[in-house]
PDB file of C-alpha atoms in Angstrom:
ATOM      1  CA  MET Z   9     -30.096  42.918  -5.377  1.00  0.00           C
ATOM      2  CA  THR Z  10     -30.370  44.051  -9.161  1.00  0.00           C
ATOM      3  CA  THR Z  11     -29.163  41.797 -11.925  1.00  0.00           C
ATOM      4  CA  SER Z  12     -26.145  44.134 -12.503  1.00  0.00           C
ATOM      5  CA  GLU Z  13     -25.217  43.329  -8.701  1.00  0.00           C
ATOM      6  CA  VAL Z  14     -25.392  39.520  -9.096  1.00  0.00           C
ATOM      7  CA  ALA Z  15     -21.651  38.097  -9.675  1.00  0.00           C
ATOM      8  CA  PHE Z  16     -21.465  36.916 -13.313  1.00  0.00           C
ATOM      9  CA  THR Z  17     -19.683  33.522 -13.089  1.00  0.00           C
ATOM     10  CA  GLU Z  18     -18.360  30.815 -15.338  1.00  0.00           C
ATOM     11  CA  GLU Z  19     -21.698  29.025 -14.736  1.00  0.00           C
ATOM     12  CA  SER Z  20     -23.523  32.365 -15.804  1.00  0.00           C
ATOM     13  CA  LEU Z  21     -21.652  32.208 -19.111  1.00  0.00           C
ATOM     14  CA  LYS Z  22     -22.228  28.328 -19.502  1.00  0.00           C
ATOM     15  CA  THR Z  23     -26.087  29.121 -19.156  1.00  0.00           C
ATOM     16  CA  ILE Z  24     -25.867  31.824 -21.749  1.00  0.00           C
ATOM     17  CA  VAL Z  25     -23.863  29.736 -24.293  1.00  0.00           C
ATOM     18  CA  VAL Z  26     -25.951  26.698 -23.811  1.00  0.00           C
ATOM     19  CA  GLU Z  27     -29.334  28.640 -24.106  1.00  0.00           C
ATOM     20  CA  GLU Z  28     -28.358  31.301 -26.706  1.00  0.00           C
ATOM     21  CA  PHE Z  29     -26.267  28.963 -29.002  1.00  0.00           C
ATOM     22  CA  GLU Z  30     -27.938  25.735 -28.321  1.00  0.00           C
ATOM     23  CA  ILE Z  31     -24.612  24.123 -27.390  1.00  0.00           C
ATOM     24  CA  SER Z  32     -24.671  21.104 -25.191  1.00  0.00           C
ATOM     25  CA  ALA Z  33     -23.140  21.683 -21.766  1.00  0.00           C
ATOM     26  CA  THR Z  34     -21.181  18.454 -22.440  1.00  0.00           C
ATOM     27  CA  GLN Z  35     -19.378  20.082 -25.185  1.00  0.00           C
ATOM     28  CA  LEU Z  36     -17.963  22.837 -22.994  1.00  0.00           C
ATOM     29  CA  THR Z  37     -14.671  21.121 -22.332  1.00  0.00           C
ATOM     30  CA  GLU Z  38     -11.460  22.602 -21.355  1.00  0.00           C
ATOM     31  CA  ASP Z  39      -9.986  21.770 -24.803  1.00  0.00           C
ATOM     32  CA  ALA Z  40     -12.832  22.745 -26.940  1.00  0.00           C
ATOM     33  CA  THR Z  41     -12.168  26.057 -28.755  1.00  0.00           C
ATOM     34  CA  LEU Z  42     -14.759  28.559 -29.258  1.00  0.00           C
ATOM     35  CA  GLU Z  43     -14.669  27.916 -33.052  1.00  0.00           C
ATOM     36  CA  GLU Z  44     -15.148  24.087 -32.340  1.00  0.00           C
ATOM     37  CA  LEU Z  45     -18.154  25.055 -30.394  1.00  0.00           C
ATOM     38  CA  GLY Z  46     -19.628  26.905 -33.453  1.00  0.00           C
ATOM     39  CA  LEU Z  47     -18.630  30.479 -32.350  1.00  0.00           C
ATOM     40  CA  ASP Z  48     -17.032  32.387 -35.033  1.00  0.00           C
ATOM     41  CA  SER Z  49     -16.194  36.101 -34.958  1.00  0.00           C
ATOM     42  CA  LEU Z  50     -19.929  37.148 -35.297  1.00  0.00           C
ATOM     43  CA  GLY Z  51     -20.915  34.409 -32.644  1.00  0.00           C
ATOM     44  CA  LEU Z  52     -18.559  36.103 -30.177  1.00  0.00           C
ATOM     45  CA  LEU Z  53     -20.187  39.451 -30.876  1.00  0.00           C
ATOM     46  CA  GLU Z  54     -23.733  37.890 -30.126  1.00  0.00           C
ATOM     47  CA  LEU Z  55     -22.135  36.292 -27.005  1.00  0.00           C
ATOM     48  CA  LEU Z  56     -21.063  39.756 -25.823  1.00  0.00           C
ATOM     49  CA  VAL Z  57     -24.421  41.302 -26.636  1.00  0.00           C
ATOM     50  CA  ALA Z  58     -26.136  38.601 -24.758  1.00  0.00           C
ATOM     51  CA  ILE Z  59     -23.873  39.083 -21.748  1.00  0.00           C
ATOM     52  CA  GLU Z  60     -24.441  42.711 -21.796  1.00  0.00           C
ATOM     53  CA  ALA Z  61     -28.168  42.274 -21.823  1.00  0.00           C
ATOM     54  CA  GLN Z  62     -28.062  40.004 -18.848  1.00  0.00           C
ATOM     55  CA  THR Z  63     -25.646  41.955 -16.716  1.00  0.00           C
ATOM     56  CA  HIS Z  64     -26.390  45.605 -17.716  1.00  0.00           C
ATOM     57  CA  LYS Z  65     -22.538  46.058 -18.265  1.00  0.00           C
ATOM     58  CA  GLU Z  66     -20.805  47.384 -21.236  1.00  0.00           C
ATOM     59  CA  ILE Z  67     -18.007  45.075 -22.534  1.00  0.00           C
ATOM     60  CA  SER Z  68     -15.841  46.144 -25.434  1.00  0.00           C
ATOM     61  CA  SER Z  69     -15.021  43.462 -27.651  1.00  0.00           C
ATOM     62  CA  LEU Z  70     -11.615  45.434 -28.190  1.00  0.00           C
ATOM     63  CA  ASP Z  71     -10.837  44.793 -24.514  1.00  0.00           C
ATOM     64  CA  LEU Z  72     -11.151  41.032 -24.875  1.00  0.00           C
ATOM     65  CA  PRO Z  73      -7.911  39.016 -25.916  1.00  0.00           C
ATOM     66  CA  ILE Z  74     -10.417  36.177 -27.242  1.00  0.00           C
ATOM     67  CA  SER Z  75     -10.910  34.835 -30.669  1.00  0.00           C
ATOM     68  CA  PRO Z  76     -12.516  31.773 -32.156  1.00  0.00           C
ATOM     69  CA  ASN Z  77      -9.323  29.854 -31.527  1.00  0.00           C
ATOM     70  CA  THR Z  78      -9.502  30.624 -27.708  1.00  0.00           C
ATOM     71  CA  PRO Z  79     -10.148  27.501 -25.678  1.00  0.00           C
ATOM     72  CA  TYR Z  80     -13.658  27.875 -23.959  1.00  0.00           C
ATOM     73  CA  HIS Z  81     -12.152  27.609 -20.331  1.00  0.00           C
ATOM     74  CA  GLU Z  82      -9.587  30.385 -21.237  1.00  0.00           C
ATOM     75  CA  ALA Z  83     -12.478  32.644 -22.740  1.00  0.00           C
ATOM     76  CA  ALA Z  84     -14.751  32.073 -19.818  1.00  0.00           C
ATOM     77  CA  ARG Z  85     -11.965  33.135 -17.321  1.00  0.00           C
ATOM     78  CA  ILE Z  86     -11.336  36.300 -19.456  1.00  0.00           C
ATOM     79  CA  VAL Z  87     -15.098  37.093 -19.883  1.00  0.00           C
ATOM     80  CA  THR Z  88     -15.966  36.738 -16.379  1.00  0.00           C
ATOM     81  CA  ARG Z  89     -13.133  39.026 -15.224  1.00  0.00           C
ATOM     82  CA  ALA Z  90     -14.118  41.597 -17.999  1.00  0.00           C
ATOM     83  CA  VAL Z  91     -17.722  41.589 -16.695  1.00  0.00           C
ATOM     84  CA  ALA Z  92     -16.491  41.987 -13.113  1.00  0.00           C
ATOM     85  CA  GLU Z  93     -14.452  45.023 -14.212  1.00  0.00           C
ATOM     86  CA  ALA Z  94     -16.918  46.486 -16.635  1.00  0.00           C
ATOM     87  CA  PRO Z  95     -19.085  49.621 -15.809  1.00  0.00           C
ATOM     88  CA  VAL Z  96     -22.745  49.360 -15.312  1.00  0.00           C
ATOM     89  CA  VAL Z  97     -24.713  51.269 -17.815  1.00  0.00           C
ATOM     90  CA  GLY Z  98     -28.293  52.373 -17.741  1.00  0.00           C
ATOM     91  CA  SER Z  99     -31.060  50.194 -19.157  1.00  0.00           C
ATOM     92  CA  GLY Z 100     -31.609  52.760 -22.041  1.00  0.00           C
ATOM     93  CA  ASP Z 101     -28.013  52.717 -22.974  1.00  0.00           C
ATOM     94  CA  LEU Z 102     -27.992  49.085 -24.108  1.00  0.00           C
ATOM     95  CA  VAL Z 103     -29.133  48.297 -27.569  1.00  0.00           C
ATOM     96  CA  THR Z 104     -30.773  44.907 -27.678  1.00  0.00           C
ATOM     97  CA  GLY Z 105     -31.794  43.081 -30.739  1.00  0.00           C
TER      98      GLY Z 105
END
């Protein structure tokens, strides 16, 4: 099974947020907004890049109705659904930093 075939879950997102942004898992409460977690607009783009790198799926930020004011639990639901519906891209198609 390849990385792109593994289901991307809210737990997968939590792992990325904790590791990439050095946010404690205990801060990821239902009421915490992305901004309160330290994710501004640029942080959201960095998060999408990290998700794309892990899943080999292309996710357009224009298709995601999330902003820094979005509660984490709502953003997690939106992002996991977007990843499930996103097309897989070839490894040469993704630009990684």
